[in-house]
């Protein structure tokens, strides 16, 4: 049994990171880490059961898992009622895709907007791809560029939406409002990602158009939907208006009453219900569609329930306290600036593909030092966001590979280089921000 505080308490955390890196299923990785943590801390089977049953289900991270499930359900209803495609087509028609630049801008707007509204990167791009690719391919974009656009723009969108997983997590951890998280963290980082995505795509377009152009087979592989009749178009338009009014109205109301992250589930459920009804779905169809959209994300909810006991045993062994004691002498002389830069640098190289879990780990590990140094929470939320989101770019995670697949691209090299460039640009921004503390 490990005596607290001890750096050995971080063994379950290091094990979890290692298993994720070798592509273990996240549930298998965190389950194994819980077992190791329980054994090292001397916990009994009943202790494990109690922490999972009482703490795991009641902790806020389980609520975030529920929000993610609900977001998947809303996305499916938006897809089935034609709302999502209607939004994409509206963007296409208004931007006018007749040049490569306009094609890139249209793709980025559509991908970012749907990711922000639906709270899912892969889901947003899956809706965008069949509608946009035949058009942007004709406008002169390569599959390499479209993959970059999907990856960068959707990732930026997740930093803007009011009920996306990273934003809900950051609001809950820091106690800041949506507007504060957006202003101090989400928006500036999203703008950097957007600019780098556009500039990098422009830079590689000419070369990749020769090496990785879209073929006729690539374009025809995307199913072209039949033109709906007048009645269907009318219903889809009504559902789209209802979706936007309900979503934006409930968000504004939530901000006005200071509902915070806990109001998110109401926003999602209300928007899903009204959109479904206006889209002429029956209550049974709404429920079935909602569950269908949430089902693929069930593993995330299970992982989040298991995450609380994982943290519990690490804290029981004093792993985070020992880490604080180790780091504090190094940051005492440099103060707030050194702490922000050091913690961000450490966490950028952290857990790939698990941003919510990563945010919570960062917060648990470094919060005592952040408090001791009186680092402002609006600055700390920026460090949390950068540290947890940049591994999505630094490593070729499922999101990056998924964007390639949807874009029909096999150009992994440019995705990796793009990720490094984005990470460097965002890290440079937080260094500059830390210097002005």
Tab-separated table of C-alpha atoms in Angstrom:
chain	number	residue	atom	x	y	z
A	1	UNK	CA	0.000	0.000	0.000
A	2	UNK	CA	1.387	3.388	-1.084
A	3	UNK	CA	1.765	6.040	1.592
A	4	UNK	CA	0.453	9.476	0.571
A	5	UNK	CA	1.820	11.717	-0.859
A	6	UNK	CA	3.890	9.730	-3.347
A	7	UNK	CA	4.836	10.106	-6.984
A	8	UNK	CA	4.047	6.406	-7.288
A	9	UNK	CA	0.441	7.521	-7.088
A	10	UNK	CA	0.832	8.714	-10.679
A	11	UNK	CA	1.507	5.181	-11.935
A	12	UNK	CA	-2.174	4.587	-12.898
A	13	UNK	CA	-2.139	7.881	-14.829
A	14	UNK	CA	1.071	6.997	-16.683
A	15	UNK	CA	-0.335	3.545	-17.404
A	16	UNK	CA	-3.533	5.071	-18.814
A	17	UNK	CA	-1.567	7.430	-21.089
A	18	UNK	CA	0.676	4.594	-22.245
A	19	UNK	CA	-2.244	2.305	-23.085
A	20	UNK	CA	-3.987	5.093	-25.010
A	21	UNK	CA	-0.819	5.678	-27.019
A	22	UNK	CA	-0.697	2.027	-28.092
A	23	UNK	CA	-4.343	2.356	-29.166
A	24	UNK	CA	-6.126	0.450	-26.428
A	25	UNK	CA	-9.853	1.011	-26.227
A	26	UNK	CA	-10.292	3.925	-23.727
A	27	UNK	CA	-12.647	1.851	-21.546
A	28	UNK	CA	-10.149	-1.008	-21.399
A	29	UNK	CA	-7.331	1.442	-20.647
A	30	UNK	CA	-9.121	3.230	-17.839
A	31	UNK	CA	-10.498	-0.034	-16.399
A	32	UNK	CA	-6.995	-1.485	-16.203
A	33	UNK	CA	-5.706	1.707	-14.592
A	34	UNK	CA	-8.471	1.589	-11.969
A	35	UNK	CA	-7.519	-1.974	-11.045
A	36	UNK	CA	-3.838	-1.014	-10.704
A	37	UNK	CA	-4.725	2.096	-8.662
A	38	UNK	CA	-6.999	0.104	-6.351
A	39	UNK	CA	-4.340	-2.540	-5.742
A	40	UNK	CA	-1.618	0.030	-5.100
A	41	UNK	CA	-3.786	2.024	-2.667
A	42	UNK	CA	-4.923	-1.064	-0.786
A	43	UNK	CA	-8.592	-0.644	-1.696
A	44	UNK	CA	-11.043	-3.520	-1.475
A	45	UNK	CA	-13.527	-4.613	-4.148
A	46	UNK	CA	-16.258	-2.934	-2.113
A	47	UNK	CA	-14.275	0.312	-2.136
A	48	UNK	CA	-14.081	0.166	-5.930
A	49	UNK	CA	-17.804	-0.595	-6.236
A	50	UNK	CA	-18.707	2.271	-3.886
A	51	UNK	CA	-16.599	4.828	-5.750
A	52	UNK	CA	-18.004	3.776	-9.129
A	53	UNK	CA	-21.613	3.599	-7.933
A	54	UNK	CA	-21.765	6.710	-5.765
A	55	UNK	CA	-18.984	8.998	-6.975
A	56	UNK	CA	-18.848	7.992	-10.628
A	57	UNK	CA	-22.541	8.473	-11.302
A	58	UNK	CA	-22.791	11.698	-9.271
A	59	UNK	CA	-19.655	13.492	-10.493
A	60	UNK	CA	-19.994	16.300	-13.037
A	61	UNK	CA	-17.980	14.362	-15.626
A	62	UNK	CA	-20.875	11.880	-15.869
A	63	UNK	CA	-23.091	14.866	-16.671
A	64	UNK	CA	-20.695	15.889	-19.438
A	65	UNK	CA	-20.978	12.358	-20.803
A	66	UNK	CA	-24.748	12.747	-20.799
A	67	UNK	CA	-24.423	16.060	-22.669
A	68	UNK	CA	-22.276	14.354	-25.309
A	69	UNK	CA	-24.860	11.583	-25.699
A	70	UNK	CA	-27.628	14.164	-26.050
A	71	UNK	CA	-25.578	16.134	-28.566
A	72	UNK	CA	-25.290	13.006	-30.697
A	73	UNK	CA	-29.058	12.617	-30.525
A	74	UNK	CA	-29.647	16.220	-31.568
A	75	UNK	CA	-27.223	15.821	-34.444
A	76	UNK	CA	-29.118	12.791	-35.721
A	77	UNK	CA	-32.431	14.658	-35.594
A	78	UNK	CA	-30.855	17.609	-37.431
A	79	UNK	CA	-29.601	15.152	-40.029
A	80	UNK	CA	-32.877	13.243	-40.434
A	81	UNK	CA	-35.020	16.379	-40.747
A	82	UNK	CA	-32.642	17.819	-43.355
A	83	UNK	CA	-31.704	20.765	-41.127
A	84	UNK	CA	-27.964	20.094	-41.230
A	85	UNK	CA	-27.814	19.832	-44.995
A	86	UNK	CA	-30.015	22.883	-45.336
A	87	UNK	CA	-27.507	24.910	-43.309
A	88	UNK	CA	-24.621	23.654	-45.477
A	89	UNK	CA	-26.468	24.482	-48.706
A	90	UNK	CA	-27.349	27.947	-47.389
A	91	UNK	CA	-23.652	28.629	-46.795
A	92	UNK	CA	-22.731	27.307	-50.236
A	93	UNK	CA	-25.337	29.424	-51.994
A	94	UNK	CA	-24.398	32.616	-50.163
A	95	UNK	CA	-20.622	32.350	-50.456
A	96	UNK	CA	-20.756	31.229	-54.078
A	97	UNK	CA	-18.208	28.469	-54.686
A	98	UNK	CA	-16.578	29.469	-57.969
A	99	UNK	CA	-12.917	29.868	-56.903
A	100	UNK	CA	-10.565	27.775	-54.741
A	101	UNK	CA	-10.517	30.494	-52.054
A	102	UNK	CA	-14.312	30.614	-51.834
A	103	UNK	CA	-14.422	26.814	-51.809
A	104	UNK	CA	-12.055	26.731	-48.822
A	105	UNK	CA	-13.964	29.438	-46.971
A	106	UNK	CA	-17.312	27.695	-47.578
A	107	UNK	CA	-15.960	24.374	-46.342
A	108	UNK	CA	-14.498	25.960	-43.205
A	109	UNK	CA	-17.651	27.910	-42.366
A	110	UNK	CA	-19.891	24.874	-42.836
A	111	UNK	CA	-17.608	22.548	-40.865
A	112	UNK	CA	-17.054	25.005	-37.995
A	113	UNK	CA	-20.710	25.997	-37.746
A	114	UNK	CA	-22.050	22.448	-37.635
A	115	UNK	CA	-19.362	21.338	-35.165
A	116	UNK	CA	-20.263	24.270	-32.910
A	117	UNK	CA	-24.010	23.613	-33.152
A	118	UNK	CA	-23.922	19.815	-32.909
A	119	UNK	CA	-20.919	19.458	-30.580
A	120	UNK	CA	-19.226	16.765	-32.650
A	121	UNK	CA	-16.294	16.993	-35.056
A	122	UNK	CA	-16.803	13.717	-36.881
A	123	UNK	CA	-20.580	14.090	-37.029
A	124	UNK	CA	-20.366	17.594	-38.477
A	125	UNK	CA	-17.912	16.603	-41.190
A	126	UNK	CA	-19.885	13.467	-42.019
A	127	UNK	CA	-22.840	15.728	-42.849
A	128	UNK	CA	-20.747	18.320	-44.701
A	129	UNK	CA	-18.709	15.920	-46.861
A	130	UNK	CA	-21.362	14.474	-49.217
A	131	UNK	CA	-22.810	17.926	-49.907
A	132	UNK	CA	-19.604	19.908	-50.339
A	133	UNK	CA	-17.008	17.613	-51.888
A	134	UNK	CA	-18.432	17.344	-55.418
A	135	UNK	CA	-18.714	21.151	-55.528
A	136	UNK	CA	-15.317	22.055	-54.034
A	137	UNK	CA	-13.598	19.392	-56.146
A	138	UNK	CA	-14.991	21.075	-59.259
A	139	UNK	CA	-13.757	24.423	-57.868
A	140	UNK	CA	-10.178	23.101	-57.774
A	141	UNK	CA	-9.523	21.684	-54.293
A	142	UNK	CA	-7.450	18.561	-53.680
A	143	UNK	CA	-8.391	15.783	-51.275
A	144	UNK	CA	-5.364	16.761	-49.134
A	145	UNK	CA	-6.662	20.310	-48.723
A	146	UNK	CA	-10.214	19.197	-47.908
A	147	UNK	CA	-8.873	16.862	-45.199
A	148	UNK	CA	-6.950	19.767	-43.641
A	149	UNK	CA	-10.010	22.020	-43.848
A	150	UNK	CA	-12.257	19.415	-42.210
A	151	UNK	CA	-9.786	18.771	-39.400
A	152	UNK	CA	-8.902	22.383	-38.604
A	153	UNK	CA	-12.284	24.050	-39.093
A	154	UNK	CA	-14.324	21.504	-37.134
A	155	UNK	CA	-11.788	21.533	-34.279
A	156	UNK	CA	-12.118	25.337	-34.175
A	157	UNK	CA	-15.902	25.015	-34.145
A	158	UNK	CA	-15.773	22.834	-31.038
A	159	UNK	CA	-14.116	25.746	-29.223
A	160	UNK	CA	-17.002	28.089	-30.038
A	161	UNK	CA	-20.180	26.134	-29.381
A	162	UNK	CA	-22.040	26.627	-26.085
A	163	UNK	CA	-22.547	22.928	-25.375
A	164	UNK	CA	-19.588	21.242	-27.028
A	165	UNK	CA	-17.680	18.847	-24.735
A	166	UNK	CA	-14.571	21.055	-24.266
A	167	UNK	CA	-16.594	24.199	-23.535
A	168	UNK	CA	-18.941	22.498	-21.059
A	169	UNK	CA	-15.955	20.912	-19.316
A	170	UNK	CA	-14.043	24.179	-19.031
A	171	UNK	CA	-17.070	26.038	-17.677
A	172	UNK	CA	-17.613	23.362	-15.046
A	173	UNK	CA	-13.962	23.154	-13.989
A	174	UNK	CA	-13.255	26.875	-13.752
A	175	UNK	CA	-16.659	28.253	-12.749
A	176	UNK	CA	-16.476	30.780	-15.591
A	177	UNK	CA	-19.473	31.581	-17.773
A	178	UNK	CA	-19.745	30.569	-21.426
A	179	UNK	CA	-19.046	34.158	-22.499
A	180	UNK	CA	-15.888	34.297	-20.348
A	181	UNK	CA	-14.526	30.964	-21.619
A	182	UNK	CA	-15.307	32.004	-25.189
A	183	UNK	CA	-13.665	35.420	-24.869
A	184	UNK	CA	-10.514	34.354	-23.031
A	185	UNK	CA	-9.884	30.925	-24.545
A	186	UNK	CA	-12.226	29.524	-27.186
A	187	UNK	CA	-12.396	32.429	-29.608
A	188	UNK	CA	-8.694	33.431	-29.738
A	189	UNK	CA	-7.543	29.829	-30.170
A	190	UNK	CA	-10.235	29.148	-32.781
A	191	UNK	CA	-9.149	32.224	-34.761
A	192	UNK	CA	-5.527	31.034	-34.749
A	193	UNK	CA	-6.565	27.569	-35.914
A	194	UNK	CA	-8.730	29.091	-38.645
A	195	UNK	CA	-5.945	31.339	-39.945
A	196	UNK	CA	-3.338	28.563	-39.912
A	197	UNK	CA	-5.775	26.155	-41.595
A	198	UNK	CA	-6.502	28.580	-44.425
A	199	UNK	CA	-2.874	29.661	-44.956
A	200	UNK	CA	-1.522	26.103	-44.846
A	201	UNK	CA	-4.226	24.894	-47.250
A	202	UNK	CA	-3.376	27.722	-49.677
A	203	UNK	CA	0.288	26.829	-49.465
A	204	UNK	CA	-0.134	23.137	-50.338
A	205	UNK	CA	-3.012	23.473	-52.824
A	206	UNK	CA	-1.035	23.711	-56.050
A	207	UNK	CA	1.291	20.796	-55.289
A	208	UNK	CA	-1.355	18.485	-53.820
A	209	UNK	CA	-3.709	19.175	-56.726
A	210	UNK	CA	-1.138	17.406	-58.901
A	211	UNK	CA	-0.399	14.604	-56.420
A	212	UNK	CA	-3.806	14.061	-54.791
A	213	UNK	CA	-6.595	15.344	-57.043
A	214	UNK	CA	-10.164	14.127	-56.766
A	215	UNK	CA	-10.990	11.518	-59.364
A	216	UNK	CA	-14.368	10.979	-60.956
A	217	UNK	CA	-14.711	7.831	-58.826
A	218	UNK	CA	-14.028	9.815	-55.629
A	219	UNK	CA	-16.709	12.330	-56.455
A	220	UNK	CA	-19.263	9.770	-57.573
A	221	UNK	CA	-18.664	7.818	-54.349
A	222	UNK	CA	-20.592	10.513	-52.521
A	223	UNK	CA	-24.264	9.840	-52.882
A	224	UNK	CA	-26.137	12.638	-54.543
A	225	UNK	CA	-29.461	13.101	-52.858
A	226	UNK	CA	-32.562	13.351	-55.007
A	227	UNK	CA	-34.179	16.758	-55.300
A	228	UNK	CA	-37.002	16.865	-52.736
A	229	UNK	CA	-40.499	17.890	-53.717
A	230	UNK	CA	-41.975	21.285	-52.789
A	231	UNK	CA	-43.667	19.976	-49.624
A	232	UNK	CA	-40.469	18.365	-48.328
A	233	UNK	CA	-38.471	21.534	-49.005
A	234	UNK	CA	-41.053	23.563	-47.107
A	235	UNK	CA	-40.951	21.228	-44.101
A	236	UNK	CA	-37.139	21.217	-44.084
A	237	UNK	CA	-37.063	25.014	-44.191
A	238	UNK	CA	-39.521	25.226	-41.311
A	239	UNK	CA	-37.482	22.728	-39.285
A	240	UNK	CA	-34.292	24.687	-39.973
A	241	UNK	CA	-35.851	27.940	-38.780
A	242	UNK	CA	-37.238	26.183	-35.694
A	243	UNK	CA	-33.823	24.631	-34.975
A	244	UNK	CA	-31.981	27.955	-35.156
A	245	UNK	CA	-34.585	29.981	-33.245
A	246	UNK	CA	-34.912	27.398	-30.470
A	247	UNK	CA	-31.181	26.840	-30.163
A	248	UNK	CA	-30.139	30.496	-30.186
A	249	UNK	CA	-33.110	31.586	-28.069
A	250	UNK	CA	-32.509	28.995	-25.369
A	251	UNK	CA	-28.783	29.774	-25.341
A	252	UNK	CA	-29.525	33.484	-24.882
A	253	UNK	CA	-31.993	32.659	-22.105
A	254	UNK	CA	-29.459	30.393	-20.410
A	255	UNK	CA	-26.848	33.160	-20.466
A	256	UNK	CA	-29.379	35.673	-19.120
A	257	UNK	CA	-30.296	33.491	-16.153
A	258	UNK	CA	-26.651	32.425	-15.685
A	259	UNK	CA	-27.606	28.805	-16.188
A	260	UNK	CA	-24.012	27.814	-16.914
A	261	UNK	CA	-23.085	24.342	-18.078
A	262	UNK	CA	-25.969	22.706	-16.199
A	263	UNK	CA	-28.477	24.398	-18.514
A	264	UNK	CA	-26.889	22.743	-21.543
A	265	UNK	CA	-28.943	19.560	-21.388
A	266	UNK	CA	-32.172	21.585	-21.482
A	267	UNK	CA	-30.957	23.466	-24.568
A	268	UNK	CA	-30.185	20.239	-26.397
A	269	UNK	CA	-33.379	18.377	-25.445
A	270	UNK	CA	-35.646	21.325	-26.183
A	271	UNK	CA	-34.005	21.960	-29.562
A	272	UNK	CA	-34.213	18.284	-30.488
A	273	UNK	CA	-37.896	18.061	-29.543
A	274	UNK	CA	-39.051	21.221	-31.333
A	275	UNK	CA	-36.926	20.525	-34.432
A	276	UNK	CA	-38.305	16.999	-34.646
A	277	UNK	CA	-41.927	18.103	-34.255
A	278	UNK	CA	-41.640	20.912	-36.802
A	279	UNK	CA	-39.857	18.451	-39.107
A	280	UNK	CA	-43.017	16.310	-38.929
A	281	UNK	CA	-41.492	13.494	-36.894
A	282	UNK	CA	-43.788	11.711	-34.470
A	283	UNK	CA	-42.814	11.543	-30.779
A	284	UNK	CA	-41.801	7.905	-31.268
A	285	UNK	CA	-39.657	8.801	-34.296
A	286	UNK	CA	-38.014	11.631	-32.353
A	287	UNK	CA	-37.151	9.280	-29.493
A	288	UNK	CA	-35.878	6.534	-31.822
A	289	UNK	CA	-33.786	8.976	-33.849
A	290	UNK	CA	-32.390	10.595	-30.693
A	291	UNK	CA	-31.323	7.216	-29.291
A	292	UNK	CA	-29.869	6.210	-32.650
A	293	UNK	CA	-27.652	9.295	-32.634
A	294	UNK	CA	-26.589	8.831	-29.011
A	295	UNK	CA	-25.835	5.102	-29.293
A	296	UNK	CA	-22.396	5.373	-30.971
A	297	UNK	CA	-21.266	7.678	-28.142
A	298	UNK	CA	-22.276	5.388	-25.285
A	299	UNK	CA	-18.669	4.305	-24.760
A	300	UNK	CA	-17.771	7.913	-23.845
A	301	UNK	CA	-20.425	7.995	-21.125
A	302	UNK	CA	-19.131	4.714	-19.656
A	303	UNK	CA	-15.565	6.001	-19.773
A	304	UNK	CA	-16.550	9.164	-17.929
A	305	UNK	CA	-18.285	7.212	-15.172
A	306	UNK	CA	-15.099	5.179	-14.705
A	307	UNK	CA	-12.953	8.299	-14.735
A	308	UNK	CA	-14.003	9.390	-11.232
A	309	UNK	CA	-12.684	6.269	-9.458
A	310	UNK	CA	-9.560	6.512	-11.594
A	311	UNK	CA	-8.931	10.030	-10.231
A	312	UNK	CA	-9.994	8.976	-6.724
A	313	UNK	CA	-7.282	6.325	-6.311
A	314	UNK	CA	-4.614	8.627	-7.761
A	315	UNK	CA	-5.571	11.308	-5.234
A	316	UNK	CA	-5.768	8.752	-2.424
A	317	UNK	CA	-2.104	7.910	-2.989
A	318	UNK	CA	-1.239	11.628	-3.107
A	319	UNK	CA	0.019	11.512	-6.676
A	320	UNK	CA	-1.129	15.017	-7.587
A	321	UNK	CA	0.073	16.464	-4.273
A	322	UNK	CA	3.506	14.906	-4.773
A	323	UNK	CA	3.665	16.347	-8.284
A	324	UNK	CA	2.809	19.791	-6.935
A	325	UNK	CA	5.572	19.490	-4.331
A	326	UNK	CA	8.009	18.518	-7.099
A	327	UNK	CA	7.082	21.355	-9.456
A	328	UNK	CA	6.612	24.176	-6.980
A	329	UNK	CA	10.340	24.959	-6.466
A	330	UNK	CA	10.783	25.274	-10.244
A	331	UNK	CA	7.944	27.751	-10.694
A	332	UNK	CA	8.329	29.794	-7.513
A	333	UNK	CA	11.113	31.933	-8.998
A	334	UNK	CA	9.488	32.286	-12.416
A	335	UNK	CA	6.049	32.885	-10.949
A	336	UNK	CA	2.821	32.874	-12.927
A	337	UNK	CA	4.429	33.130	-16.367
A	338	UNK	CA	6.669	30.104	-15.862
A	339	UNK	CA	3.798	28.079	-14.428
A	340	UNK	CA	1.479	28.760	-17.375
A	341	UNK	CA	4.150	27.975	-19.967
A	342	UNK	CA	5.465	24.889	-18.153
A	343	UNK	CA	2.058	23.349	-17.459
A	344	UNK	CA	0.903	23.971	-21.040
A	345	UNK	CA	4.075	22.486	-22.506
A	346	UNK	CA	3.773	19.395	-20.315
A	347	UNK	CA	0.133	18.865	-21.230
A	348	UNK	CA	0.432	19.501	-24.972
A	349	UNK	CA	2.430	16.280	-25.114
A	350	UNK	CA	-0.221	14.513	-23.029
A	351	UNK	CA	-3.184	12.293	-23.768
A	352	UNK	CA	-4.176	12.146	-27.450
A	353	UNK	CA	-7.852	11.706	-28.251
A	354	UNK	CA	-9.202	12.289	-24.738
A	355	UNK	CA	-9.613	16.054	-24.366
A	356	UNK	CA	-12.233	16.052	-21.607
A	357	UNK	CA	-10.297	13.556	-19.510
A	358	UNK	CA	-7.124	15.514	-20.193
A	359	UNK	CA	-8.689	18.795	-19.019
A	360	UNK	CA	-9.769	17.229	-15.746
A	361	UNK	CA	-6.354	15.681	-15.149
A	362	UNK	CA	-4.611	18.992	-15.837
A	363	UNK	CA	-6.934	20.807	-13.473
A	364	UNK	CA	-6.482	18.238	-10.708
A	365	UNK	CA	-2.701	18.164	-11.065
A	366	UNK	CA	-1.968	21.874	-11.290
A	367	UNK	CA	-4.845	23.624	-9.476
A	368	UNK	CA	-3.053	23.736	-6.074
A	369	UNK	CA	-0.071	25.481	-7.688
A	370	UNK	CA	-2.367	27.748	-9.715
A	371	UNK	CA	-4.090	28.750	-6.480
A	372	UNK	CA	-0.815	29.288	-4.613
A	373	UNK	CA	0.468	31.569	-7.388
A	374	UNK	CA	-2.870	33.428	-7.690
A	375	UNK	CA	-3.063	32.816	-11.445
A	376	UNK	CA	-6.253	34.425	-12.826
A	377	UNK	CA	-8.851	31.837	-13.830
A	378	UNK	CA	-9.399	33.430	-17.289
A	379	UNK	CA	-5.714	32.760	-17.995
A	380	UNK	CA	-5.772	29.281	-16.515
A	381	UNK	CA	-8.778	28.340	-18.667
A	382	UNK	CA	-6.701	29.212	-21.745
A	383	UNK	CA	-3.912	26.920	-20.540
A	384	UNK	CA	-6.438	24.138	-19.914
A	385	UNK	CA	-7.918	24.486	-23.373
A	386	UNK	CA	-4.586	24.590	-25.199
A	387	UNK	CA	-3.090	21.742	-23.196
A	388	UNK	CA	-6.078	19.460	-23.750
A	389	UNK	CA	-6.891	20.297	-27.390
A	390	UNK	CA	-3.469	20.457	-29.047
A	391	UNK	CA	-2.769	16.696	-28.761
A	392	UNK	CA	-5.575	16.338	-31.332
A	393	UNK	CA	-3.237	18.107	-33.762
A	394	UNK	CA	0.165	16.994	-32.524
A	395	UNK	CA	-0.675	13.304	-32.959
A	396	UNK	CA	-2.608	11.669	-35.846
A	397	UNK	CA	-5.624	10.828	-33.680
A	398	UNK	CA	-8.960	9.379	-34.742
A	399	UNK	CA	-10.312	12.841	-35.548
A	400	UNK	CA	-7.464	13.570	-37.951
A	401	UNK	CA	-7.725	10.165	-39.595
A	402	UNK	CA	-11.510	10.481	-39.699
A	403	UNK	CA	-11.227	13.818	-41.499
A	404	UNK	CA	-8.913	12.186	-44.029
A	405	UNK	CA	-11.364	9.365	-44.581
A	406	UNK	CA	-14.321	11.672	-45.114
A	407	UNK	CA	-12.262	13.765	-47.524
A	408	UNK	CA	-11.150	10.654	-49.443
A	409	UNK	CA	-7.535	11.608	-48.714
A	410	UNK	CA	-4.501	9.376	-48.173
A	411	UNK	CA	-2.076	12.235	-47.571
A	412	UNK	CA	-1.127	11.634	-43.929
A	413	UNK	CA	2.128	13.594	-44.250
A	414	UNK	CA	0.409	16.957	-44.723
A	415	UNK	CA	-2.032	16.239	-41.884
A	416	UNK	CA	0.899	15.600	-39.525
A	417	UNK	CA	2.865	18.674	-40.651
A	418	UNK	CA	-0.271	20.823	-40.411
A	419	UNK	CA	-0.850	19.578	-36.863
A	420	UNK	CA	2.666	20.524	-35.790
A	421	UNK	CA	2.314	23.995	-37.349
A	422	UNK	CA	-1.022	24.612	-35.591
A	423	UNK	CA	0.373	23.419	-32.261
A	424	UNK	CA	3.420	25.681	-32.573
A	425	UNK	CA	1.269	28.716	-33.459
A	426	UNK	CA	-1.125	28.202	-30.546
A	427	UNK	CA	1.700	27.534	-28.079
A	428	UNK	CA	3.431	30.739	-29.207
A	429	UNK	CA	0.197	32.612	-28.499
A	430	UNK	CA	-0.054	31.296	-24.943
A	431	UNK	CA	3.619	32.143	-24.319
A	432	UNK	CA	2.943	35.741	-25.378
A	433	UNK	CA	-0.214	35.802	-23.254
A	434	UNK	CA	1.687	34.500	-20.225
A	435	UNK	CA	4.329	37.202	-20.597
A	436	UNK	CA	1.666	39.860	-20.029
A	437	UNK	CA	0.389	38.443	-16.717
